[in-house]
Short mmCIF file of C-alpha atoms and ligand atoms in Angstrom, two decimals:
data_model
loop_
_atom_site.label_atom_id
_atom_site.label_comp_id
_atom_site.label_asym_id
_atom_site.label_seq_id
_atom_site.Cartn_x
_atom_site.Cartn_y
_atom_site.Cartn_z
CA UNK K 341 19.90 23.61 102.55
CA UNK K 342 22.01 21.89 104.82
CA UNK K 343 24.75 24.18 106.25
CA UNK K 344 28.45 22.54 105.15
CA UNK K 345 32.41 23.91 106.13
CA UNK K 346 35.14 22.25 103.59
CA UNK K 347 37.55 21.13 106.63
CA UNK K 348 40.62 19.59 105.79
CA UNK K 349 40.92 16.80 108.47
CA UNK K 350 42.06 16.44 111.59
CA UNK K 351 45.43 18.74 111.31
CA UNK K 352 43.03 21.04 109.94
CA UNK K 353 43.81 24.22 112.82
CA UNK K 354 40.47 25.07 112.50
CA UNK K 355 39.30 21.88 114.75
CA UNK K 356 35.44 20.45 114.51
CA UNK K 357 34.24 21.67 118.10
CA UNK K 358 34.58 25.45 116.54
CA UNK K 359 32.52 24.42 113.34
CA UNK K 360 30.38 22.87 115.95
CA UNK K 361 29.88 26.25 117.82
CA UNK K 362 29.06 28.44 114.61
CA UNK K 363 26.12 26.51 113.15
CA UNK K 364 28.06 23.99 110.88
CA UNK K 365 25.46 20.54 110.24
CA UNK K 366 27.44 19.08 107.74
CA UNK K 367 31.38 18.45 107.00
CA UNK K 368 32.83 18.52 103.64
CA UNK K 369 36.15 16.51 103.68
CA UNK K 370 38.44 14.00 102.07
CA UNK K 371 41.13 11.24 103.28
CA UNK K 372 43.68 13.94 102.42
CA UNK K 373 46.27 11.39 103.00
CA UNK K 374 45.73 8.82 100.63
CA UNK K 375 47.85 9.60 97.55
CA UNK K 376 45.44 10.35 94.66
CA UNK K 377 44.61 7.00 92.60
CA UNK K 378 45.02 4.55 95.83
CA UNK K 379 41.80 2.82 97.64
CA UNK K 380 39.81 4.29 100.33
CA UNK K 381 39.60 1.84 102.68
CA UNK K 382 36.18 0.98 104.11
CA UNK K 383 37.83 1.35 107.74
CA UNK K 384 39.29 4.34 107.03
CA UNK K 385 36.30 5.92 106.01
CA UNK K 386 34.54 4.16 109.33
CA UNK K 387 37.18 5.83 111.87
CA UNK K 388 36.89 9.52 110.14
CA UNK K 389 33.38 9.26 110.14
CA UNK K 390 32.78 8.16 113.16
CA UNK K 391 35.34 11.12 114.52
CA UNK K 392 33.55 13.74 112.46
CA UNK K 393 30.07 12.28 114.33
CA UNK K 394 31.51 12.57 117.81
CA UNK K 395 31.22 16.32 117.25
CA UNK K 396 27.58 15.79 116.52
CA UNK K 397 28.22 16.14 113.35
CA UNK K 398 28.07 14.60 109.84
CA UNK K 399 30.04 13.76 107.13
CA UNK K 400 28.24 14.88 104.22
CA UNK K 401 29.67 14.90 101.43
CA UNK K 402 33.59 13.83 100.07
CA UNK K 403 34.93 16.69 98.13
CA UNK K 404 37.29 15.12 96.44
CA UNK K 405 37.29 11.74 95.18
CA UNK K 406 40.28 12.66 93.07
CA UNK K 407 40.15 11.24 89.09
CA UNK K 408 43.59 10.41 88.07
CA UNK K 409 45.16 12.92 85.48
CA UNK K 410 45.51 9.26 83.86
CA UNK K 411 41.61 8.92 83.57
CA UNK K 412 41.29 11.95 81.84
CA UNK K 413 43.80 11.85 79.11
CA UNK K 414 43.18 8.18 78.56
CA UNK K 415 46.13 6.31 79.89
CA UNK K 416 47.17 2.73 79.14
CA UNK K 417 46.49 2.20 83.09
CA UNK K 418 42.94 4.36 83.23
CA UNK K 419 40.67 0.98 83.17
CA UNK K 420 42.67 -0.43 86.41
CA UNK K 421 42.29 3.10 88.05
CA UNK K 422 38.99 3.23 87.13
CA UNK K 423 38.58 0.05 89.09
CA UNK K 424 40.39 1.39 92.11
CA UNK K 425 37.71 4.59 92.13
CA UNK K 426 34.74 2.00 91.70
CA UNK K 427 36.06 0.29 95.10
CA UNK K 428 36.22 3.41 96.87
CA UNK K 429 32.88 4.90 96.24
CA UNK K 430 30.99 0.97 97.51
CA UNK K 431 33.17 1.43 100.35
CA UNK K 432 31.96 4.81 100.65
CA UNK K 433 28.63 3.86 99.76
CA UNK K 434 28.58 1.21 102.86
CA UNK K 435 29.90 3.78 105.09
CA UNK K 436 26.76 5.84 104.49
CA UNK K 437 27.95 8.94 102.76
CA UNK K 438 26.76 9.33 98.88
CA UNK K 439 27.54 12.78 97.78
CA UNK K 440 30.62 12.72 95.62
CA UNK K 441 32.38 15.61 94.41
CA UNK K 442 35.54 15.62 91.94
CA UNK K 443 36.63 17.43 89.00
CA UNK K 444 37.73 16.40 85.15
CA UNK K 445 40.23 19.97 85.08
CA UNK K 446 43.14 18.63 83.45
CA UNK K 447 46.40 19.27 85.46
CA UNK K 448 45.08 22.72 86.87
CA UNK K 449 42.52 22.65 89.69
CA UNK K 450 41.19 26.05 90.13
CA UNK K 451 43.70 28.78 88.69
CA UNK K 452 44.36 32.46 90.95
CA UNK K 453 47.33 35.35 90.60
CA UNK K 454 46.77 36.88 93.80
CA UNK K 455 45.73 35.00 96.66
CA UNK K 456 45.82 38.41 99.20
CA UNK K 457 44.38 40.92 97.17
CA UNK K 458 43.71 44.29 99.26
CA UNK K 459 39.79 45.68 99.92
CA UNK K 460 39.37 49.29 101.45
CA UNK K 461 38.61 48.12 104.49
CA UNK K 462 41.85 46.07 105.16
CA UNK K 463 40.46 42.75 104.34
CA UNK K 464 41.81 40.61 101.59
CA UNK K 465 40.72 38.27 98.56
CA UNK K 466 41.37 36.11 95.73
CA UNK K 467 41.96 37.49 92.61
CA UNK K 468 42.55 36.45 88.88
CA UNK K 469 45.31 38.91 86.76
CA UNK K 470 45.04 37.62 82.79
CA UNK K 471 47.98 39.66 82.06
CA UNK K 472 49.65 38.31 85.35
CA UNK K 473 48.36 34.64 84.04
CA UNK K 474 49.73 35.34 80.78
CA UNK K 475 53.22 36.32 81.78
CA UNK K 476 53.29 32.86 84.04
CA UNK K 477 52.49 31.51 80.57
CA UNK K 478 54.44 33.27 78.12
CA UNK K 479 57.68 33.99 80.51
CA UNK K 480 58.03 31.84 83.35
CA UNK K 481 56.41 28.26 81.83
CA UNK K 482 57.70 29.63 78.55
CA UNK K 483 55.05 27.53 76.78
CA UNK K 484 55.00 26.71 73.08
CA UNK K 485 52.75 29.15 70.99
CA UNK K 486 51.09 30.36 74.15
CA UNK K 487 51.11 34.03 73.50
CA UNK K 488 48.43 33.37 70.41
CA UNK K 489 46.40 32.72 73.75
CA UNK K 490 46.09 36.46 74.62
CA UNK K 491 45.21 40.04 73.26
CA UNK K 492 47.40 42.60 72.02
CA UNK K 493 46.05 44.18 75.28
CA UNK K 494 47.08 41.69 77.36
CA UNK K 495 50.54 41.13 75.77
CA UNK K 496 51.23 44.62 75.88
CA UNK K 497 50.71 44.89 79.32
CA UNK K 498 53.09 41.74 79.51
CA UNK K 499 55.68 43.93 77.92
CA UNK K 500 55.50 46.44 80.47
CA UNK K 501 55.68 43.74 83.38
CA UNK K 502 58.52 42.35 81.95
CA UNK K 503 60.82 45.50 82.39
CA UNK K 504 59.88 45.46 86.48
CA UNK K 505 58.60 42.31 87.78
CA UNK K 506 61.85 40.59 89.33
CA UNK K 507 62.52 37.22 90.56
CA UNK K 508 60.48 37.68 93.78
CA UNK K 509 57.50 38.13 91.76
CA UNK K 510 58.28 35.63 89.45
CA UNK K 511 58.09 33.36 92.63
CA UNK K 512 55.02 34.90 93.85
CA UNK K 513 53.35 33.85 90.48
CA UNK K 514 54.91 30.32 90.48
CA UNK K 515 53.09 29.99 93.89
CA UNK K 516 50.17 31.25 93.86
CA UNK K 517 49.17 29.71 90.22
CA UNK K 518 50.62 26.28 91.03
CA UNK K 519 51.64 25.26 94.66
CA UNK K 520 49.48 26.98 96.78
CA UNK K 521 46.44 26.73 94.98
CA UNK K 522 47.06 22.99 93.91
CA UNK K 523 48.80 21.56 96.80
CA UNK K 524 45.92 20.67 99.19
CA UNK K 525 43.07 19.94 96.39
CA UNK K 526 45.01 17.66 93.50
CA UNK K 527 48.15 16.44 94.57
CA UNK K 528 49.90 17.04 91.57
CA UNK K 529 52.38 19.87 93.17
CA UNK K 530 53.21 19.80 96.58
CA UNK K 531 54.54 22.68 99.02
CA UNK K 532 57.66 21.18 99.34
CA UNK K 533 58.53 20.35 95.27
CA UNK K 534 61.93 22.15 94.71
CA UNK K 535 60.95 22.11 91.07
CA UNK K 536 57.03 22.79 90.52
CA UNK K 537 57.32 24.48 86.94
CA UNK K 538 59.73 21.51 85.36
CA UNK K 539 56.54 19.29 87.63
CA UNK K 540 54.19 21.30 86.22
CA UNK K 541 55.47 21.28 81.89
CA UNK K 542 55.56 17.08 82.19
CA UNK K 543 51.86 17.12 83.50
CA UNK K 544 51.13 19.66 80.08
CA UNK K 545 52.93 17.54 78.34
CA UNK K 546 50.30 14.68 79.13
CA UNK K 547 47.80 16.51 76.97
CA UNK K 548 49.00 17.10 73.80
CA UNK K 549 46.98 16.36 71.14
CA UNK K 550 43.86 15.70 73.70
CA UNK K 551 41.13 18.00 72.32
CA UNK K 552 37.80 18.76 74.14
CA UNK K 553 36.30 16.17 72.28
CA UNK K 554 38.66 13.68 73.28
CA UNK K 555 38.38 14.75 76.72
CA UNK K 556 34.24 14.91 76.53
CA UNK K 557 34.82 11.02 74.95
CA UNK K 558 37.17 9.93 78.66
CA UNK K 559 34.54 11.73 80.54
CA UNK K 560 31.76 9.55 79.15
CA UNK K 561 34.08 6.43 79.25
CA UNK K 562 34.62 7.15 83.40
CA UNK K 563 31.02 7.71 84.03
CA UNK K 564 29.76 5.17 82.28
CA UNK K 565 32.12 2.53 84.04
CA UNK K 566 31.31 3.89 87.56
CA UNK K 567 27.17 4.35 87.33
CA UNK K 568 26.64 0.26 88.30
CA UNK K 569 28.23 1.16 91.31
CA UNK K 570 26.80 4.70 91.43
CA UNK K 571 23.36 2.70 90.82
CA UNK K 572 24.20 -0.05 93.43
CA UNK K 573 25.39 2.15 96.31
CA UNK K 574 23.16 5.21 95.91
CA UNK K 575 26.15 7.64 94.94
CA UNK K 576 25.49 10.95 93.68
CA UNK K 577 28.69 12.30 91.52
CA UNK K 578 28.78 15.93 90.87
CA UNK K 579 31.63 17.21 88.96
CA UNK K 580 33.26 20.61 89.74
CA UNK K 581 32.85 23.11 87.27
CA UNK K 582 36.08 24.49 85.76
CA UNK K 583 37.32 26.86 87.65
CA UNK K 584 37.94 29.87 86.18
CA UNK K 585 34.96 28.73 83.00
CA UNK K 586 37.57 29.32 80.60
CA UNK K 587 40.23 27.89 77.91
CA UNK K 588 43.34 28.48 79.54
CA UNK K 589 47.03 27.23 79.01
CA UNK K 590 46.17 25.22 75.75
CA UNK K 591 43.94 22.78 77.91
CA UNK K 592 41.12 21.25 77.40
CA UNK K 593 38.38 22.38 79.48
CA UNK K 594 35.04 20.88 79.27
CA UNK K 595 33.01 22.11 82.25
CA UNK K 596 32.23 25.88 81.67
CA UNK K 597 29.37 26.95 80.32
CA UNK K 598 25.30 25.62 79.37
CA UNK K 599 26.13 23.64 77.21
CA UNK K 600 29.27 22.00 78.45
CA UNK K 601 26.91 20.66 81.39
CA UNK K 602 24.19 20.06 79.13
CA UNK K 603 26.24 17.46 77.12
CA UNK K 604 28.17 15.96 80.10
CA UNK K 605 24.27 15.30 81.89
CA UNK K 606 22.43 13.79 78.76
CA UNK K 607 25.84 12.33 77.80
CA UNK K 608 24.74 9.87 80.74
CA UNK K 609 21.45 10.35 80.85
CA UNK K 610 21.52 9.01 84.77
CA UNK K 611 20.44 11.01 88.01
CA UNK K 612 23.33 9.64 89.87
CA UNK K 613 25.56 11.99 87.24
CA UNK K 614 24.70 15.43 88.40
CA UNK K 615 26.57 18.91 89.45
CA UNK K 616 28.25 20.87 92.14
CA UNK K 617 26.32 23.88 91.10
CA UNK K 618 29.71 25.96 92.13
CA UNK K 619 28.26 30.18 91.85
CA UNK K 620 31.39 31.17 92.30
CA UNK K 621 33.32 29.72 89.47
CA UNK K 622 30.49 30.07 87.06
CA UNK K 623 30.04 33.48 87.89
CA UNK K 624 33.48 33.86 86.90
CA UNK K 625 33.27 33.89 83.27
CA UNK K 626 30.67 36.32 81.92
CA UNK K 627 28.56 34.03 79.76
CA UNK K 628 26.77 32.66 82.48
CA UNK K 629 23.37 33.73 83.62
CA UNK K 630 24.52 32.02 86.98
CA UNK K 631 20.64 31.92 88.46
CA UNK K 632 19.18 30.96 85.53
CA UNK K 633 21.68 27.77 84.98
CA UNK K 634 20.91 27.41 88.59
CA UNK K 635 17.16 27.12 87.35
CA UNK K 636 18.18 24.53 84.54
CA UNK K 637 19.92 22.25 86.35
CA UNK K 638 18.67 22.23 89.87
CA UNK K 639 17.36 18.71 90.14
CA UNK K 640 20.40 17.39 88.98
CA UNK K 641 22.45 19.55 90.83
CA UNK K 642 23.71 17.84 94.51
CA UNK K 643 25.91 19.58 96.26
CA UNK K 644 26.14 23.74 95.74
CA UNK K 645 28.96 25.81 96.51
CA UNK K 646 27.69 29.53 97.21
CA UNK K 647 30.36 32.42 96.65
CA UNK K 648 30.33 34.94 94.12
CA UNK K 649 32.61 37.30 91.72
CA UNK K 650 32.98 40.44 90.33
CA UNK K 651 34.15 40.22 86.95
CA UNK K 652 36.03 43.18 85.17
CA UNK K 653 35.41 44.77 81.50
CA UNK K 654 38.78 42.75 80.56
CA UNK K 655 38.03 39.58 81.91
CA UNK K 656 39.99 39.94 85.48
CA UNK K 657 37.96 38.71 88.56
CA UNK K 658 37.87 38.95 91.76
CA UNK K 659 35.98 37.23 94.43
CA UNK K 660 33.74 39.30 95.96
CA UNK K 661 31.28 39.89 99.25
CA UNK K 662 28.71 36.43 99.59
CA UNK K 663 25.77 39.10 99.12
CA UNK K 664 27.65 40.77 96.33
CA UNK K 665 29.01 40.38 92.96
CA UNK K 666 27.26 38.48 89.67
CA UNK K 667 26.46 35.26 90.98
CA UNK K 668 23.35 36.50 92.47
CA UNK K 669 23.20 34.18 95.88
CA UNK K 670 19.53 35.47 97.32
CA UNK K 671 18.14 34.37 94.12
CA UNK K 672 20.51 30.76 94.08
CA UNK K 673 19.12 30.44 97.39
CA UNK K 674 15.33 31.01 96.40
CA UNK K 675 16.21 28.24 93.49
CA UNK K 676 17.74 25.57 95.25
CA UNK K 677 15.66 26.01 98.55
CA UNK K 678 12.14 25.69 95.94
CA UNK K 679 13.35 23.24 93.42
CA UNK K 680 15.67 20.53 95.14
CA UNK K 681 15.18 21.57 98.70
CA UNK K 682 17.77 20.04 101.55
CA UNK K 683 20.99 19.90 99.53
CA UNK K 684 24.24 20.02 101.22
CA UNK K 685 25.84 23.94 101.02
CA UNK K 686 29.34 25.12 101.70
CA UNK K 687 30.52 28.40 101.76
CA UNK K 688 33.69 29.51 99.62
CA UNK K 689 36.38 31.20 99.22
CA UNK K 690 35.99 34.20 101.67
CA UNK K 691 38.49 36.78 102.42
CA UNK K 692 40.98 37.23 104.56
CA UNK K 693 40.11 39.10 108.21
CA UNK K 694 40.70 39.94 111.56
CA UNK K 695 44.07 37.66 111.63
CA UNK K 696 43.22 34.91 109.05
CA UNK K 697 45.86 36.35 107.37
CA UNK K 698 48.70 35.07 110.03
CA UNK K 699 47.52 31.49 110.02
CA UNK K 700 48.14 29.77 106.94
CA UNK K 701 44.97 28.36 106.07
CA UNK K 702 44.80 26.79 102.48
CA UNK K 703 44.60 29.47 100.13
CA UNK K 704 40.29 30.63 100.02
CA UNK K 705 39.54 28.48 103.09
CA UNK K 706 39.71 31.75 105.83
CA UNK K 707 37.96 31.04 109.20
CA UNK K 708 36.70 34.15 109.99
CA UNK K 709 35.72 35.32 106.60
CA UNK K 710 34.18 32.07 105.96
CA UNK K 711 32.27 32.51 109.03
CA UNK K 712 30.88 35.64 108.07
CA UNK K 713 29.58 34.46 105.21
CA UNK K 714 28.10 31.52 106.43
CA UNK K 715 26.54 33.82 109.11
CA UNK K 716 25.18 36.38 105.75
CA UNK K 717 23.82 32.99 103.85
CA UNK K 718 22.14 31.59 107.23
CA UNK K 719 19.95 35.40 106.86
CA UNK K 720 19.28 34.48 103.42
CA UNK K 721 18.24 30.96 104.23
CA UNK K 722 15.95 31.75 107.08
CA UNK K 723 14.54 35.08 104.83
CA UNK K 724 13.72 32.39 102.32
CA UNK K 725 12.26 29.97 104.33
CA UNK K 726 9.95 32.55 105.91
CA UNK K 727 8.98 33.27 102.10
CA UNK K 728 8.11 29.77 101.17
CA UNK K 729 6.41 29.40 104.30
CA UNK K 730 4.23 32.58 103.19
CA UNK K 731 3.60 31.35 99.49
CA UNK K 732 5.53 34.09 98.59
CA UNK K 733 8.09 32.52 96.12
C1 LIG Q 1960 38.73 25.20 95.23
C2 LIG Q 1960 37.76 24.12 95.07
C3 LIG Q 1960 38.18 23.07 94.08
C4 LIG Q 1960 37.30 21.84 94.20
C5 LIG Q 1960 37.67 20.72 93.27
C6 LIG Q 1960 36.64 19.62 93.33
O1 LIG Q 1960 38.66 25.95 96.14
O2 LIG Q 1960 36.50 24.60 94.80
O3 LIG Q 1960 39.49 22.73 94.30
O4 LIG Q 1960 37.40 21.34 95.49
O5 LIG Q 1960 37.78 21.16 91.99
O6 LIG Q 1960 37.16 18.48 92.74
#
């Protein structure tokens, strides 16, 4: 596999000469600054490219190509965005990179409580609360019907938050489940919005009355419309699993389990329509057999994110160690490295260490956690290798 590092651009603190230094091949990146829906210009794409190079590196693959909110729930303007996103993969196409990544989550990228959650040994990570989710639901968005969403359990525990949590952690909440998570990956709530839940109901509002089969039906409509170009350039589209696998806030959510990616791949029955294989949020919900979907859908899987979970008897996660937790990476490795050898890999969401927590990197995106893990998958990788090379696996 070819070793990747999500960097955010240049103002990214963590600059390209360090990723340069620990082993990094490939970069992972976006043009953060072009406001989700616009063009990519071709020159754009030229100048970061050719900066990303300069460090003797490459950019390998665009994570994300944003797809408008519009483009899911079927907006009168969808067919003149989809246009826009057909011009900016051929112009990434004649730049020379072809892996793209993007997600059809509706309104809510990935979804956290507690973005600095303590370990023993002083180190931090993400975690997911349901009954902290559900009292952003049921008390703070205040949304219509939502508490039918939960378990007594989970309400009940609501109950008891209710009588202590007070307007700090109300904020914390507000925060972590909607600016800092969302900020830097969809555009939809930035840091600065003085009013992300009022931002955050209109965007809800969007979807009412768009069922998973209505949202399966715009999926099939944007992929269909973008594989001549897909087909022309050479681009390989891999959608991002939802993130946690699960229904949550009365959306839609069409990317979380076998058979979820089963439709969406003979939906459009193409090669160019294929899969982050992302462990980490697949892991997440405890009807996936994480290695063995990994063994399903590995030649139509380009791009693979490698992080893993541990998920609780009531549904809570946390993310856990890169050689730990359910997603079972050795074996992932073994997988991808036998059956679709060479694809790009990033490392994810590692914890917080040794000062990462003083330097306000995007929520997940740690630099020394990240580089441990990297350094614990590069083990794996060369373990592997030395199998293969022994006609052991
Ligand atoms: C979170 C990421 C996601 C991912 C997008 C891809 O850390 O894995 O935000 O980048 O869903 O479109």
């Amino acid at each position: 596999m070819e070793k990747t590092w999500r960097w955010f651009g240049k103002k990214d603190k963590i600059t390209l000469s360090m990723l340069r230094q620990i082993g990094v091949e490939g970069i992972v990146t976006a043009l953060h600054e072009i406001p989700n829906g616009e063009v990519w210009p071709l020159e754009a794409i030229l100048n970061l490219k050719e900066y990303i190079e300069s460090y003797g590196l490459r950019w390998s693959v665009v994570e994300s190509l944003p797809v408008c909110e519009s483009i899911k729930y079927g907006g009168p303007d969808r067919d003149e965005l989809i246009e826009k996103y057909k011009i900016s993969l051929a112009n990434l196409g004649k730049a020379g990179i072809h892996t793209i990544c993007y997600n059809f989550m509706p309104v809510l990228d990935w979804a956290r409580t507690d973005l600095e959650n303590p370990n023993p040994d002083g180190t931090s990570s993400l975690f997911f609360n349901h009954a902290e989710f559900a009292y952003f639901d049921c008390n703070i968005l205040k949304r219509h019907g939502a508490e039918a969403d939960y378990t007594e359990e989970t309400l009940a525990k609501v109950q008891e938050m209710k009588k202590v949590f007070t307007l700090e952690d109300e904020h914390r909440l507000v925060e972590n489940i909607i600016v800092k998570t969302q900020g830097f990956v969809n555009g939809n709530i930035k840091e600065d919005d003085d009013k992300p839940v009022e931002i955050f109901r209109s965007l809800l509002a969007l979807y009412q009355g768009i069922t998973p089969k209505k949202l399966r039906e715009n999926m099939k409509y944007f992929l269909q419309a973008i594989m001549p170009v897909c087909n022309e350039w050479n681009m390989n589209m891999c959608v991002h699993p939802d993130d946690p696998p699960l229904q949550i806030l009365g959306l839609p959510r069409i990317v979380t389990c076998d058979k979820d990616i089963e439709w969406f791949l003979n939906a459009v029955p193409n090669p160019h329509n294929g899969l982050t294989f992302c462990a980490g949020s697949l892991s997440a919900g405890a009807h996936n057999d994480v290695p063995a979907l990994a063994l399903k859908y590995a030649d139509r899987t380009w791009f693979v994110h490698l992080r893993s979970t541990d998920v609780f008897p009531n549904g809570d996660f946390k993310e856990a160690s890169h050689l730990g937790g359910r997603a079972n990476i050795i074996e992932l490795v073994r997988i991808f490295e036998t059956k679709h050898p060479g694809l790009p890999m990033r490392v994810d969401h590692a914890p917080l260490m040794l000062g990462d927590e003083k330097m306000g990197y995007n929520a997940g995106y740690s630099f020394h956690g990240r580089m441990l893990a990297l350094g614990q998958i590069e083990g794996v990788m060369a373990t592997v290798k030395r199998e293969i090379e022994e006609n052991k696996i």
